[in-house]
Amino acid sequence: HFQTLKRVNLTPGGVCKSAARLDGKTVLITGANTGIGKETALDLAVRGARVIMACRDVEKGEEAAASIRASYSQAQVEVRELDLADTCSIRAFAQQFLREVNHLHILINNAGVMMCPYTKTIDGFEMHIGVNHLGHFLLTSLLIGLLKRSAPARIVVVSSLAHNFGWIRFHDLHSQGSYNSGLAYCQSKLANVLFARELARRLKGTSVTVNSVHPGTVNSDLTRHSTLMTIFFTVFSMFLKTPREGAQTTIYCAVAEELHSISGKHFSDCTPAFVAPQGRSEETARRLWDVSCELLAIEWD
Ligand SMILES: NC(=O)c1ccc[n+]([C@@H]2O[C@H](COP(=O)([O-])OP(=O)(O)OC[C@H]3O[C@@H](n4cnc5c(N)ncnc54)[C@H](OP(=O)(O)O)[C@@H]3O)[C@@H](O)[C@H]2O)c1
């Protein structure tokens, strides 16, 4: 009874009701070896898609792929190595992907780190902004041509409600002056929202859409770097969404028929969601775009 009560009342959340099939479609999901990404991979595989799981730890990825195949024997899932904390790995991944995969219909920028101690990526970016934003920015820029050639195509950027508490510290994007792991996470999740909106503006007229998502508060491995958050998530686990519940809005944005031309929006619980004023600023979005290109030494008009 308690479980039922919990499901019905305490963790309400949207459910993707679309029965859309994805036969013949190719999907790429970052961070698909666990949590929300793995559940997304399973759901889209059951819909008939070829699902490429981009994981930094191939062994963990293969275990996840095996468990997806155990749940659904016809799943077409494959694992490829991608470390978003290393631009060489991202470039190598994209190069091989473009050589070997002919279409990309759905890109899901899902991987993320939260509240890790101060660390830098291989390229010297602060870890949150480096993995959650810059890594996905570079990956998307390298695959955007393929997405356009495969159109209609969709990009889903997994952000968070945490974007509300973030601001882009252009004067110290990498938190070298002062570091707060919570604020660094919030900044990166705000960057996700701004990226999705600016990319949507630039993709107008291409049949490639991009939307951002807040998955809900989900019981996953995301808290692994914070003892306090791990305790909080453990104590309140009964009030949290399961990863499967947390994957619903991502799945909705990836497949729902009614969203075929919707772009630049933010969703939560499978409905349009509030975006903080700092996430709606076109000026900040453009500036972040330019700074990101500069940091990654790329040109992306
Ligand atoms: N859980 C929540 O309550 C919540 C709330 C709002 C938003 N979100 C967002 O939802 C997304 C998924 O999170 P989750 O809850 O499913 O967390 P999770 O279980 O910790 O999954 C995160 C995934 O990202 C991968 N990852 C981390 N660093 C990476 C890197 N450098 N390169 C490639 N992959 C990397 C992880 O790989 P490893 O397993 O190898 O570390 C893992 O597969 C994140 O973007 C998160 O910010 C989650």
CSV table of N, CA, C and O and ligand atoms in Angstrom, one decimal, residues 31-37 55-57 60 82-85 110-113 131 158-160 185 189 214-218 220-222 224 233, ligand 1:
chain,number,residue,atom,x,y,z
A,31,GLY,N,26.6,8.9,-21.3
A,31,GLY,CA,26.4,8.5,-19.9
A,31,GLY,C,25.3,7.5,-19.8
A,31,GLY,O,24.4,7.6,-18.9
A,32,ALA,N,25.3,6.5,-20.7
A,32,ALA,CA,24.1,5.6,-20.7
A,32,ALA,C,24.4,4.3,-19.9
A,32,ALA,O,23.5,3.4,-20.0
A,33,ASN,N,25.5,4.2,-19.2
A,33,ASN,CA,25.7,3.0,-18.5
A,33,ASN,C,25.0,2.9,-17.1
A,33,ASN,O,25.0,1.8,-16.5
A,34,THR,N,24.4,4.0,-16.7
A,34,THR,CA,23.7,3.9,-15.4
A,34,THR,C,22.6,5.0,-15.3
A,34,THR,O,22.5,5.8,-16.3
A,35,GLY,N,21.8,4.9,-14.3
A,35,GLY,CA,20.8,6.0,-14.0
A,35,GLY,C,19.9,6.3,-15.1
A,35,GLY,O,19.3,5.4,-15.8
A,36,ILE,N,19.6,7.6,-15.3
A,36,ILE,CA,18.6,8.0,-16.3
A,36,ILE,C,19.0,7.6,-17.7
A,36,ILE,O,18.1,7.2,-18.5
A,37,GLY,N,20.3,7.7,-18.0
A,37,GLY,CA,20.8,7.4,-19.4
A,37,GLY,C,20.5,5.9,-19.7
A,37,GLY,O,20.1,5.6,-20.8
A,55,CYS,N,30.0,5.8,-23.4
A,55,CYS,CA,30.3,5.7,-22.0
A,55,CYS,C,31.8,5.9,-21.8
A,55,CYS,O,32.6,5.5,-22.6
A,56,ARG,N,32.2,6.5,-20.7
A,56,ARG,CA,33.6,6.7,-20.5
A,56,ARG,C,34.3,5.4,-20.0
A,56,ARG,O,35.5,5.2,-20.2
A,57,ASP,N,33.5,4.5,-19.4
A,57,ASP,CA,34.0,3.2,-18.9
A,57,ASP,C,33.3,2.1,-19.7
A,57,ASP,O,32.2,1.8,-19.5
A,60,LYS,N,31.8,-0.9,-17.8
A,60,LYS,CA,30.5,-0.6,-17.2
A,60,LYS,C,29.4,-0.5,-18.3
A,60,LYS,O,28.3,-0.9,-18.1
A,82,LEU,N,33.6,7.2,-24.8
A,82,LEU,CA,33.6,8.6,-24.9
A,82,LEU,C,33.8,9.2,-23.5
A,82,LEU,O,33.0,9.0,-22.5
A,83,ASP,N,34.9,10.0,-23.4
A,83,ASP,CA,35.2,10.7,-22.1
A,83,ASP,C,35.0,12.2,-22.4
A,83,ASP,O,35.8,12.8,-23.1
A,84,LEU,N,33.9,12.7,-21.8
A,84,LEU,CA,33.6,14.1,-22.0
A,84,LEU,C,34.5,15.1,-21.3
A,84,LEU,O,34.4,16.3,-21.5
A,85,ALA,N,35.4,14.5,-20.5
A,85,ALA,CA,36.4,15.3,-19.8
A,85,ALA,C,37.7,15.4,-20.6
A,85,ALA,O,38.7,15.8,-20.0
A,110,ASN,N,23.1,13.4,-22.0
A,110,ASN,CA,22.6,13.1,-20.7
A,110,ASN,C,23.7,13.0,-19.6
A,110,ASN,O,23.4,13.3,-18.5
A,111,ALA,N,24.9,12.7,-20.0
A,111,ALA,CA,26.0,12.5,-19.0
A,111,ALA,C,26.2,13.7,-18.1
A,111,ALA,O,26.0,14.8,-18.6
A,112,GLY,N,26.5,13.5,-16.9
A,112,GLY,CA,26.8,14.6,-16.0
A,112,GLY,C,27.5,14.3,-14.7
A,112,GLY,O,27.5,13.1,-14.3
A,113,VAL,N,28.2,15.2,-14.2
A,113,VAL,CA,28.8,15.1,-12.8
A,113,VAL,C,28.2,16.1,-11.9
A,113,VAL,O,27.8,17.2,-12.4
A,131,VAL,N,32.6,19.0,-18.4
A,131,VAL,CA,31.9,17.8,-18.8
A,131,VAL,C,30.4,18.1,-19.2
A,131,VAL,O,30.0,17.8,-20.3
A,158,VAL,N,19.9,17.1,-21.2
A,158,VAL,CA,19.5,16.9,-19.9
A,158,VAL,C,20.1,17.9,-18.9
A,158,VAL,O,21.3,17.9,-18.7
A,159,SER,N,19.2,18.9,-18.5
A,159,SER,CA,19.7,19.9,-17.6
A,159,SER,C,19.1,19.6,-16.2
A,159,SER,O,19.1,18.5,-15.8
A,160,SER,N,18.7,20.6,-15.5
A,160,SER,CA,18.1,20.4,-14.1
A,160,SER,C,17.4,21.7,-13.7
A,160,SER,O,17.7,22.8,-14.1
A,185,TYR,N,27.9,23.2,-10.2
A,185,TYR,CA,26.9,22.3,-10.9
A,185,TYR,C,25.8,23.2,-11.4
A,185,TYR,O,25.4,23.0,-12.6
A,189,LYS,N,24.4,23.5,-15.3
A,189,LYS,CA,23.1,23.2,-15.7
A,189,LYS,C,22.3,24.4,-16.4
A,189,LYS,O,21.5,24.2,-17.3
A,214,HIS,N,14.4,18.9,-17.3
A,214,HIS,CA,14.7,18.6,-15.9
A,214,HIS,C,14.0,17.2,-15.6
A,214,HIS,O,12.8,17.1,-15.8
A,215,PRO,N,14.8,16.3,-15.3
A,215,PRO,CA,14.3,14.9,-15.1
A,215,PRO,C,13.5,14.7,-13.8
A,215,PRO,O,12.8,13.7,-13.7
A,216,GLY,N,13.6,15.6,-12.9
A,216,GLY,CA,13.0,15.4,-11.5
A,216,GLY,C,14.2,15.1,-10.6
A,216,GLY,O,15.4,15.1,-11.0
A,217,THR,N,13.9,14.8,-9.3
A,217,THR,CA,14.9,14.4,-8.4
A,217,THR,C,14.9,12.9,-8.3
A,217,THR,O,13.9,12.3,-8.0
A,218,VAL,N,16.0,12.4,-8.8
A,218,VAL,CA,16.1,11.0,-9.2
A,218,VAL,C,17.1,10.2,-8.3
A,218,VAL,O,18.2,10.7,-8.1
A,220,SER,N,19.8,8.2,-8.1
A,220,SER,CA,20.8,7.6,-9.0
A,220,SER,C,22.2,7.7,-8.4
A,220,SER,O,22.3,8.1,-7.2
A,221,ASP,N,23.2,7.5,-9.2
A,221,ASP,CA,24.6,7.6,-8.7
A,221,ASP,C,25.1,9.0,-8.7
A,221,ASP,O,26.3,9.2,-8.4
A,222,LEU,N,24.3,9.9,-9.1
A,222,LEU,CA,24.7,11.3,-9.3
A,222,LEU,C,25.4,11.9,-8.1
A,222,LEU,O,26.2,12.8,-8.2
A,224,ARG,N,27.3,10.7,-6.0
A,224,ARG,CA,28.5,9.9,-5.5
A,224,ARG,C,29.6,10.8,-4.9
A,224,ARG,O,30.3,10.4,-4.0
A,233,PHE,N,19.8,11.9,-0.1
A,233,PHE,CA,19.1,11.1,-1.1
A,233,PHE,C,18.7,9.7,-0.5
A,233,PHE,O,17.7,9.1,-0.9
B,1,LIG,N1,19.6,12.5,-10.4
B,1,LIG,C1,18.9,13.6,-10.3
B,1,LIG,O1,18.2,13.9,-9.3
B,1,LIG,C2,19.1,14.6,-11.4
B,1,LIG,C3,18.4,15.8,-11.3
B,1,LIG,C4,18.5,16.8,-12.3
B,1,LIG,C5,19.3,16.6,-13.4
B,1,LIG,N2,20.0,15.4,-13.5
B,1,LIG,C6,20.8,15.2,-14.6
B,1,LIG,O2,20.6,13.9,-15.2
B,1,LIG,C7,21.7,13.5,-15.9
B,1,LIG,C8,21.9,12.0,-15.6
B,1,LIG,O3,22.2,11.9,-14.3
B,1,LIG,P1,21.9,10.6,-13.4
B,1,LIG,O4,21.0,11.1,-12.3
B,1,LIG,O5,21.4,9.5,-14.2
B,1,LIG,O6,23.3,10.3,-12.8
B,1,LIG,P2,24.3,9.1,-12.9
B,1,LIG,O7,23.6,7.9,-12.5
B,1,LIG,O8,25.5,9.5,-12.0
B,1,LIG,O9,24.8,9.1,-14.4
B,1,LIG,C9,25.7,10.0,-14.9
B,1,LIG,C10,26.3,9.4,-16.1
B,1,LIG,O10,27.3,10.4,-16.7
B,1,LIG,C11,28.5,9.7,-16.9
B,1,LIG,N3,29.6,10.6,-16.9
B,1,LIG,C12,30.1,11.3,-15.9
B,1,LIG,N4,31.3,11.9,-16.3
B,1,LIG,C13,31.5,11.6,-17.6
B,1,LIG,C14,32.5,11.8,-18.5
B,1,LIG,N5,33.6,12.6,-18.2
B,1,LIG,N6,32.4,11.3,-19.8
B,1,LIG,C15,31.4,10.5,-20.1
B,1,LIG,N7,30.4,10.2,-19.3
B,1,LIG,C16,30.4,10.7,-18.0
B,1,LIG,C17,28.6,8.7,-15.8
B,1,LIG,O11,29.5,7.7,-16.1
B,1,LIG,P3,30.2,6.8,-15.0
B,1,LIG,O12,29.2,5.9,-14.4
B,1,LIG,O13,31.4,6.1,-15.6
B,1,LIG,O14,30.7,7.8,-13.9
B,1,LIG,C18,27.1,8.1,-15.8
B,1,LIG,O15,26.9,7.2,-16.9
B,1,LIG,C19,22.9,14.4,-15.5
B,1,LIG,O16,23.1,15.3,-16.6
B,1,LIG,C20,22.3,15.1,-14.3
B,1,LIG,O17,22.9,16.4,-14.2
B,1,LIG,C21,19.9,14.4,-12.5
